[in-house]
Short mmCIF file of C-alpha atoms in Angstrom, two decimals:
data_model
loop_
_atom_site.label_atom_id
_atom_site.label_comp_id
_atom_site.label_asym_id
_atom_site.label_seq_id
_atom_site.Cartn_x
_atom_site.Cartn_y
_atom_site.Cartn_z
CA UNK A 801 -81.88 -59.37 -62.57
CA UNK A 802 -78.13 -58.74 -61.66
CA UNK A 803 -77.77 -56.59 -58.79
CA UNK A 804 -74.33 -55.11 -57.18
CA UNK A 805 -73.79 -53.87 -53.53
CA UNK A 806 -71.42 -51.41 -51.71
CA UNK A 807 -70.61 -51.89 -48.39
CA UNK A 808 -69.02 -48.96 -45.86
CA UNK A 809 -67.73 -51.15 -42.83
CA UNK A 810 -66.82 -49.69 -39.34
CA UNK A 811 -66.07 -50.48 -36.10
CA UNK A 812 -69.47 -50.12 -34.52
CA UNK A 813 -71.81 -50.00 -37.38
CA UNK A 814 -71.97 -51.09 -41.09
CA UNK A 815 -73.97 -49.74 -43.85
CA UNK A 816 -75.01 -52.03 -47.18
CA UNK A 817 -76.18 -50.72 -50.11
CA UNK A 818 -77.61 -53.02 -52.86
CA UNK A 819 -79.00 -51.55 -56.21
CA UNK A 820 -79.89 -53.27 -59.39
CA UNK A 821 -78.41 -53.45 -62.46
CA UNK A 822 -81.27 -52.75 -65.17
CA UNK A 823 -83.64 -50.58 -62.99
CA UNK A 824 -83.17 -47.97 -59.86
CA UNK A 825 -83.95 -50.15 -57.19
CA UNK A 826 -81.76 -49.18 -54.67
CA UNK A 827 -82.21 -50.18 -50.70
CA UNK A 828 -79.90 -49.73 -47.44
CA UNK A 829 -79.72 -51.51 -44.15
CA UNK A 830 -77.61 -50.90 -41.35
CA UNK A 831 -75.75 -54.09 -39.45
CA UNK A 832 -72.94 -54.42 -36.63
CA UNK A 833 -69.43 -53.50 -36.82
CA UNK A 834 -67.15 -55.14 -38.98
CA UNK A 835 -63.84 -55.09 -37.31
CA UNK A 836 -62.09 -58.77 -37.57
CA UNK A 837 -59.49 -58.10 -34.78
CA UNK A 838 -63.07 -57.70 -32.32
CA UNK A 839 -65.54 -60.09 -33.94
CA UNK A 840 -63.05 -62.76 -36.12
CA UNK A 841 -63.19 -63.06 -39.91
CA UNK A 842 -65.63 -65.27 -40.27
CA UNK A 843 -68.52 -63.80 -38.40
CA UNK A 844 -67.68 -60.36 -40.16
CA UNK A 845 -68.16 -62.42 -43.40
CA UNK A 846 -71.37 -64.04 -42.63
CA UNK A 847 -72.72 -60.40 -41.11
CA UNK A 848 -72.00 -58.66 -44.37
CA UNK A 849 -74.38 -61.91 -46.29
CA UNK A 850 -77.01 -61.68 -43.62
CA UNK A 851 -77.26 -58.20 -44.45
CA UNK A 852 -77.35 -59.06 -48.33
CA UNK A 853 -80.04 -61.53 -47.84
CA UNK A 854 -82.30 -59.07 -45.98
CA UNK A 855 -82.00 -56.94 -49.26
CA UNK A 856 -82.63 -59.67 -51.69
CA UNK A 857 -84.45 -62.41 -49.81
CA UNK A 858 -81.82 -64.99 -49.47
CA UNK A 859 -80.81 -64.54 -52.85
CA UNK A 860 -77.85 -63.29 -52.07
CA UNK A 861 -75.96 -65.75 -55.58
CA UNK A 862 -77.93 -62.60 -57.80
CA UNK A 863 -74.81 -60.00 -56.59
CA UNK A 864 -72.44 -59.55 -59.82
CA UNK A 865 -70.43 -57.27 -57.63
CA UNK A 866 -69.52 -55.89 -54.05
CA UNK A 867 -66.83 -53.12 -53.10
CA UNK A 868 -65.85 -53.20 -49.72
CA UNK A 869 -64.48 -50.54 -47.48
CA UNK A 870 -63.00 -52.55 -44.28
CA UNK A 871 -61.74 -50.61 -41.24
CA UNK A 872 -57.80 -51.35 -40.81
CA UNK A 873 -57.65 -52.87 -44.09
CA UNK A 874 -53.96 -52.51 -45.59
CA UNK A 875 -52.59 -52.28 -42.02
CA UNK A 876 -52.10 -56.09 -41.21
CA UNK A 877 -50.90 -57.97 -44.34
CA UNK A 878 -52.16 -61.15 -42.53
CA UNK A 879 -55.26 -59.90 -41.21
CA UNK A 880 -55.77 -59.08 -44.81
CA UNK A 881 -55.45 -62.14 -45.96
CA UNK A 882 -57.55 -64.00 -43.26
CA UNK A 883 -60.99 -61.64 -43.77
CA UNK A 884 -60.57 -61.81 -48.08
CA UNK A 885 -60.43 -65.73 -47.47
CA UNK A 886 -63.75 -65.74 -45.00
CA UNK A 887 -65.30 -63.42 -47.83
CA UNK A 888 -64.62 -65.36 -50.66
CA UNK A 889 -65.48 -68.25 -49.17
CA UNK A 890 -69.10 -66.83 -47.97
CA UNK A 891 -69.73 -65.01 -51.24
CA UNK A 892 -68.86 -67.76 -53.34
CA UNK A 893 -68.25 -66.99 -56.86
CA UNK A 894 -69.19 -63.27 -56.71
CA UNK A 895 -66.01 -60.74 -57.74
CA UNK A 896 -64.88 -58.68 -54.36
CA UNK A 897 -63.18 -55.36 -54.55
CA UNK A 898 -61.75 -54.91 -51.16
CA UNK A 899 -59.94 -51.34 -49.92
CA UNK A 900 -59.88 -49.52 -46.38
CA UNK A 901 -62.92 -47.33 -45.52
CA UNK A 902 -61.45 -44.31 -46.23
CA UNK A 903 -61.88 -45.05 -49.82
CA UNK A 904 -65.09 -45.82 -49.52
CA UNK A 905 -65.82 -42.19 -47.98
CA UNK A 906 -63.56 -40.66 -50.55
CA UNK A 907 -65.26 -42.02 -53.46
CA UNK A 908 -68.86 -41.23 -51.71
CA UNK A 909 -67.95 -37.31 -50.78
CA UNK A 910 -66.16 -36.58 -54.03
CA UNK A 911 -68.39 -39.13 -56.60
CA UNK A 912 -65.47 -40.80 -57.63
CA UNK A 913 -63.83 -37.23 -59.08
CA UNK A 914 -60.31 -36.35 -58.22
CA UNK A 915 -59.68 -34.67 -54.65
CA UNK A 916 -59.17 -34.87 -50.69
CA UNK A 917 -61.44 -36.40 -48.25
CA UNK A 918 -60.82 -36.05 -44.85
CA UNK A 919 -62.54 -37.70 -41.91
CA UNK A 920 -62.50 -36.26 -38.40
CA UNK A 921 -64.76 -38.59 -36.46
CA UNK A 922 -63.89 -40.91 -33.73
CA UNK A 923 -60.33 -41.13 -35.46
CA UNK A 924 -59.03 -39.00 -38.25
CA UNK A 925 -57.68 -39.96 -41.75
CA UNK A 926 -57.13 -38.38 -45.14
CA UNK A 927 -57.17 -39.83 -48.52
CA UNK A 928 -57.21 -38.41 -51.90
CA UNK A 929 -56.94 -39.40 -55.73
CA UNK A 930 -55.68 -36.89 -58.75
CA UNK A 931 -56.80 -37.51 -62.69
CA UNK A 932 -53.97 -39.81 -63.08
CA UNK A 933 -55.10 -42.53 -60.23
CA UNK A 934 -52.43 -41.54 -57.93
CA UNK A 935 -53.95 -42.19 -54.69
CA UNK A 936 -52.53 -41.04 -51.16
CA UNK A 937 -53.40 -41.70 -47.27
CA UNK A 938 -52.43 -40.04 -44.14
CA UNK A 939 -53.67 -40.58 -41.01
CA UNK A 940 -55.35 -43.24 -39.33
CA UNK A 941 -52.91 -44.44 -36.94
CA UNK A 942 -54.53 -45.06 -33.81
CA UNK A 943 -56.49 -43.38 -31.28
CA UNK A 944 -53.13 -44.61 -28.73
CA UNK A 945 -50.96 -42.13 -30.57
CA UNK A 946 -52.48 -40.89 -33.63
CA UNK A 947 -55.97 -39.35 -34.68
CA UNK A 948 -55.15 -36.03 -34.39
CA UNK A 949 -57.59 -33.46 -35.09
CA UNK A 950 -60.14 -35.95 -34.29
CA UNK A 951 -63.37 -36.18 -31.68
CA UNK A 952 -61.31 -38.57 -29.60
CA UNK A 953 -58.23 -36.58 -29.42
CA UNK A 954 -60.08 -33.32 -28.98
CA UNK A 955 -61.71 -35.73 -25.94
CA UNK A 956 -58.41 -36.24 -24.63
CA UNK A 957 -57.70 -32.92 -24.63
CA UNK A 958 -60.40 -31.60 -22.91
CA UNK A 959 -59.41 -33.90 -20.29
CA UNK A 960 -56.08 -32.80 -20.24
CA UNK A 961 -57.30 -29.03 -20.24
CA UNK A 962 -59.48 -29.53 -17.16
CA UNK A 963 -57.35 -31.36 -14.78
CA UNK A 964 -54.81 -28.38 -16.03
CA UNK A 965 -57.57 -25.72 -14.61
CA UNK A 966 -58.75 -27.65 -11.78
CA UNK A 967 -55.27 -27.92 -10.18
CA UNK A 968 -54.15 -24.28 -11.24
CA UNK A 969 -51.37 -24.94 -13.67
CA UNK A 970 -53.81 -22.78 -16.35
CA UNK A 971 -56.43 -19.94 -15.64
CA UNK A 972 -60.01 -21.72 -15.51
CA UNK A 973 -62.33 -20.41 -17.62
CA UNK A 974 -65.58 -21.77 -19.37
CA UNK A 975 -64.44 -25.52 -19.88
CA UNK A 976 -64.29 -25.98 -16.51
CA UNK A 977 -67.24 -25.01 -15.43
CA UNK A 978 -68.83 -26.81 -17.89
CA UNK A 979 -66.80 -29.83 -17.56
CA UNK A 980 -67.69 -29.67 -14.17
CA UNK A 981 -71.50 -28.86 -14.74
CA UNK A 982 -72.34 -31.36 -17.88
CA UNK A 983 -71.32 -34.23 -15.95
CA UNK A 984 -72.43 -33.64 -12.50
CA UNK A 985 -69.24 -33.94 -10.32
CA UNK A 986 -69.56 -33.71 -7.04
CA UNK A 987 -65.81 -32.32 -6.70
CA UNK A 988 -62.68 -32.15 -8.83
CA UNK A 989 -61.01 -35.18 -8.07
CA UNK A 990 -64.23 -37.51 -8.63
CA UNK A 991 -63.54 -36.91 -12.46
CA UNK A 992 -60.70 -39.59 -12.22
CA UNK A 993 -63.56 -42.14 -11.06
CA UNK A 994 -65.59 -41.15 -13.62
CA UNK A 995 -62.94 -41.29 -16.69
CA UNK A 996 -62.16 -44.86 -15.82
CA UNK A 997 -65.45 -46.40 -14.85
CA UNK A 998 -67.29 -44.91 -18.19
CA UNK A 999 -65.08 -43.72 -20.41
CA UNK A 1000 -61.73 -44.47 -20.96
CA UNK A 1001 -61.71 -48.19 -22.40
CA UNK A 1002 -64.29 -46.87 -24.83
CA UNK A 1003 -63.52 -44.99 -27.36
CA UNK A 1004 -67.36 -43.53 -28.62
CA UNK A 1005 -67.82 -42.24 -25.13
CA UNK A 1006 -64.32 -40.52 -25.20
CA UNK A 1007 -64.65 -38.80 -28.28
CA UNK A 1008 -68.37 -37.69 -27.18
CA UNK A 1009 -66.56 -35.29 -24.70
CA UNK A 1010 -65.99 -33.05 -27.60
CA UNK A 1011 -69.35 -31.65 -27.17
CA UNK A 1012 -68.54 -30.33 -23.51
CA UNK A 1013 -65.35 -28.33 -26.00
CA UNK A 1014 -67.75 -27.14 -28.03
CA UNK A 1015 -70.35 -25.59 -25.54
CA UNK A 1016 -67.63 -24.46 -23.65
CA UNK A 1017 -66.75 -22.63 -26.51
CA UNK A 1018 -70.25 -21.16 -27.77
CA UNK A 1019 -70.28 -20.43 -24.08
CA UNK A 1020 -67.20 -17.82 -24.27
CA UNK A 1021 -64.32 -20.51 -23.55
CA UNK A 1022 -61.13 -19.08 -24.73
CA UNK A 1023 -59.24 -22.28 -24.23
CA UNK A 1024 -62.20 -24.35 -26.58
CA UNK A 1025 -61.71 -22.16 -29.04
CA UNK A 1026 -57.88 -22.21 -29.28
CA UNK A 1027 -58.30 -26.21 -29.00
CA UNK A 1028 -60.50 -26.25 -32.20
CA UNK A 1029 -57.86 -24.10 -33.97
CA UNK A 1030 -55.05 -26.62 -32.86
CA UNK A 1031 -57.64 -29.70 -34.47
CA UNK A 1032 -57.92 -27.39 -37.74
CA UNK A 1033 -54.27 -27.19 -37.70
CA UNK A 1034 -53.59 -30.87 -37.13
CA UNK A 1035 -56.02 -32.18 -40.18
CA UNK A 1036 -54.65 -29.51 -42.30
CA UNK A 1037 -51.86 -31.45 -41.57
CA UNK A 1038 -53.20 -34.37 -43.05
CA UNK A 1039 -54.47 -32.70 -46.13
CA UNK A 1040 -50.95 -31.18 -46.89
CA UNK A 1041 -49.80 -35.02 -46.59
CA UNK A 1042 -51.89 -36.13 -48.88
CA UNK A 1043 -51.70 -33.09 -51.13
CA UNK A 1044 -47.69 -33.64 -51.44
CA UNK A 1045 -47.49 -36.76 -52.59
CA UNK A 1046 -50.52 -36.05 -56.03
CA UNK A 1047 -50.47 -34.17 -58.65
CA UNK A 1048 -52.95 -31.59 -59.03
CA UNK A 1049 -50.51 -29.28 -61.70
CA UNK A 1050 -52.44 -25.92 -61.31
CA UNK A 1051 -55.62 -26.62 -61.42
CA UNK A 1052 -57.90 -25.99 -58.46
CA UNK A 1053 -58.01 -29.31 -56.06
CA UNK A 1054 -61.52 -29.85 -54.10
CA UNK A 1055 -61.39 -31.17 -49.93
CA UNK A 1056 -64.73 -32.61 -48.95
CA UNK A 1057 -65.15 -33.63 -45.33
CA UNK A 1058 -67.09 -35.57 -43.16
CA UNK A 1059 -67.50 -36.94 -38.99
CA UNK A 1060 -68.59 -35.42 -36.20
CA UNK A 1061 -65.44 -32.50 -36.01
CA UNK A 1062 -67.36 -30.38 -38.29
CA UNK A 1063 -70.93 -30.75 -37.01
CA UNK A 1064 -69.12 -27.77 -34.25
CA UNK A 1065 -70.30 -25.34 -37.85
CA UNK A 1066 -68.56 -22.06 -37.30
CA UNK A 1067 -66.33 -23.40 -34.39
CA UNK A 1068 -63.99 -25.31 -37.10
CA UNK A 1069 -65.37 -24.62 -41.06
CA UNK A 1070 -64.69 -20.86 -41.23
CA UNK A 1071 -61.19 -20.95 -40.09
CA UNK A 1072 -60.54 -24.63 -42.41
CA UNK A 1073 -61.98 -23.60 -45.41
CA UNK A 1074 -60.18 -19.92 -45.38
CA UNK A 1075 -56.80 -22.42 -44.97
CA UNK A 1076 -58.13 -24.54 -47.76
CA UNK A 1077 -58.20 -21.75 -50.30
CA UNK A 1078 -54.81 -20.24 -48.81
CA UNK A 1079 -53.47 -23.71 -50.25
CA UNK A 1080 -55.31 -23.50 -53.64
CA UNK A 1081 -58.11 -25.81 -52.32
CA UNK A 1082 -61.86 -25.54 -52.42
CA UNK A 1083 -63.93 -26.65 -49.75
CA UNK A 1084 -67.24 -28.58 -50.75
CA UNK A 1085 -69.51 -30.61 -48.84
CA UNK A 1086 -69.85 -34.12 -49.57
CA UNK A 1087 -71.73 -35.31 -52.32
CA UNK A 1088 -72.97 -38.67 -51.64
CA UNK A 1089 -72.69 -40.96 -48.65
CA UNK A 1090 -69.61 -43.51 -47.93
CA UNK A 1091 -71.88 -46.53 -48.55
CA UNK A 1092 -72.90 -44.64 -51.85
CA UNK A 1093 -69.39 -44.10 -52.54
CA UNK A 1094 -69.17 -48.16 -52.24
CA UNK A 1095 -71.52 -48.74 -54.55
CA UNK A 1096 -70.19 -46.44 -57.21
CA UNK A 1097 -66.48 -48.43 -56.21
CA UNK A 1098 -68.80 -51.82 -57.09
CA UNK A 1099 -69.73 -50.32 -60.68
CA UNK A 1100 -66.45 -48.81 -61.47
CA UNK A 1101 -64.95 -52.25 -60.86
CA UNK A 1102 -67.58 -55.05 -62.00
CA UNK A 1103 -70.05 -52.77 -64.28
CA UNK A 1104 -68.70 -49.55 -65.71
CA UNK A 1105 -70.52 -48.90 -68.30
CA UNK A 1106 -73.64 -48.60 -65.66
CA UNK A 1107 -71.94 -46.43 -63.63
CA UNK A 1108 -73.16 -43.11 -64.75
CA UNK A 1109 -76.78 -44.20 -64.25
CA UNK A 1110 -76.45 -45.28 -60.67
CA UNK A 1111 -74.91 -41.98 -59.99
CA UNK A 1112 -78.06 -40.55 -61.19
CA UNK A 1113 -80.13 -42.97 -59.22
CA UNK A 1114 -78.50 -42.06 -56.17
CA UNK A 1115 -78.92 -38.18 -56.95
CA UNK A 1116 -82.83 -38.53 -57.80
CA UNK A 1117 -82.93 -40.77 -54.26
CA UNK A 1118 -81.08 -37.86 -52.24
CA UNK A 1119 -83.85 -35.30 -53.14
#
């Protein structure tokens, strides 16, 4: 038995996904982050074949194929270079297709068909692919001066927004009351403390702030709401990006999303998807996962002709 494996790496967490080539076995497991610059190549390497080996039982010489989705891979030609080499090196033999993470999520939300992902998470980014393999990213900077539309920079901003009330350079409303309320400040000025001791050199904890936005703005706040119009605004940006530089002719081009943004429902999907179709777009939710969008990136490359059959596999498994 051959078996191939997709894996969707991030910064905190990283999902594997290992299925086999002649029947539907098909079994996840979830391991640490796999960012080089924070744990070195090497260690990265031998995570992702500790994970394999808890699949297959040590067997981990049966893989005919692995795609990998890498966070900031493409963005450091050496860094590149370094974490292929540790790979290689740990998975001896076996054929690697490496590509950023946003491809991995792409090919998971639209099953490998032509369109837009976009990702408003932690960060934001946008990829996309049209029938002729033209492939385009934008986004995905850096949470120092990029990621906008995303749960970090929406954190930022609610920080921004309530020093702004608190101090009276904007009419308080909602958000600062809830601000105030969710995190149990004792006055105004104890929110500096509070921002640097537990938040600010992390960036999960920053971006969680965007729930305080959006019960602010279930809760009436005028300046929530306006803030998740200016996020809709900023990853249309992205999408337009993208959308610019492929060729869709005339036909109707699909945008499938997916991070924590959009779990706010009818604070951002309305207003995006009415923009969507003002473009010529359709909206549609994902279809498969990013570390099923991996896989399918392993098959494409290693085992085509199986590729159509996995899909299935990983439709039966989702119901």
């Amino acid at each position: 038995m051959r078996y191939y494996a997709g894996i969707d790496g991030g910064a905190t967490k990283t999902a594997v996904c290992v299925a086999g080539a002649e029947n539907s076995f098909l079994h996840y497991c979830i391991t640490s982050g796999s960012s080089w610059r924070e744990h070195g190549a090497m260690k990265v390497a031998q995570n992702f074949k500790k994970a394999v080996n808890s699949i297959l039982g040590d067997n981990y010489s049966l893989i005919a194929g692995i795609a990998m989705g890498l966070p900031c891979h493409g963005e450091s030609a050496e860094g590149d270079v370094i974490l292929e080499q540790a790979v290689r090196e740990t998975f001896s033999g076996i054929p690697v297709y490496f590509t950023n993470d946003v491809e991995v999520g792409w090919a998971g939300s639209m099953a490998l068909e032509p369109g837009i992902n976009i990702v408003a998470g932690t960060g934001s980014i946008a990829f996309g692919k049209d029938r002729k393999g033209n492939t385009a990213r934008s986004g995905g900077w850096s949470e120092f001066f990029g990621d906008e539309g995303s749960c970090y920079w929406m954190g930022r901003k609610v920080m921004e927004i309530f020093s702004k009330q608190s101090d009276g350079r904007v009419p308080k409303d909602e958000l600062y009351t809830t601000v105030f309320s969710e995190l149990n400040l004792k006055d105004d000025f104890s929110f500096i403390d509070l921002i640097y001791t537990k938040y600010s050199s992390y960036r999960e904890q920053v971006a969680s702030l965007q729930f305080l936005a959006e019960k602010a703005a279930l809760a009436g706040s005028l300046s929530a709401k306006a803030l998740y119009n200016e996020a809709v605004s900023e990853l249309l940006l992205l999408i337009t990006a993208v959308l610019n530089r492929l060729n869709f002719s005339q036909e109707k081009w699909n945008v499938s999303y997916s991070g924590g943004l959009f779990k706010a429902g009818d604070l951002v999907l309305p207003l995006f998807r009415r923009e969507i179709e003002k473009m010529g777009g359709c909206l549609i939710t994902p279809r498969f996962t990013p570390v099923q969008g991996a896989l399918l990136l392993a098959y494409q490359h290693f085992n085509p002709d199986g590729l159509s059959q996995i899909q299935q596999i990983i439709k039966e498994s989702k119901t």
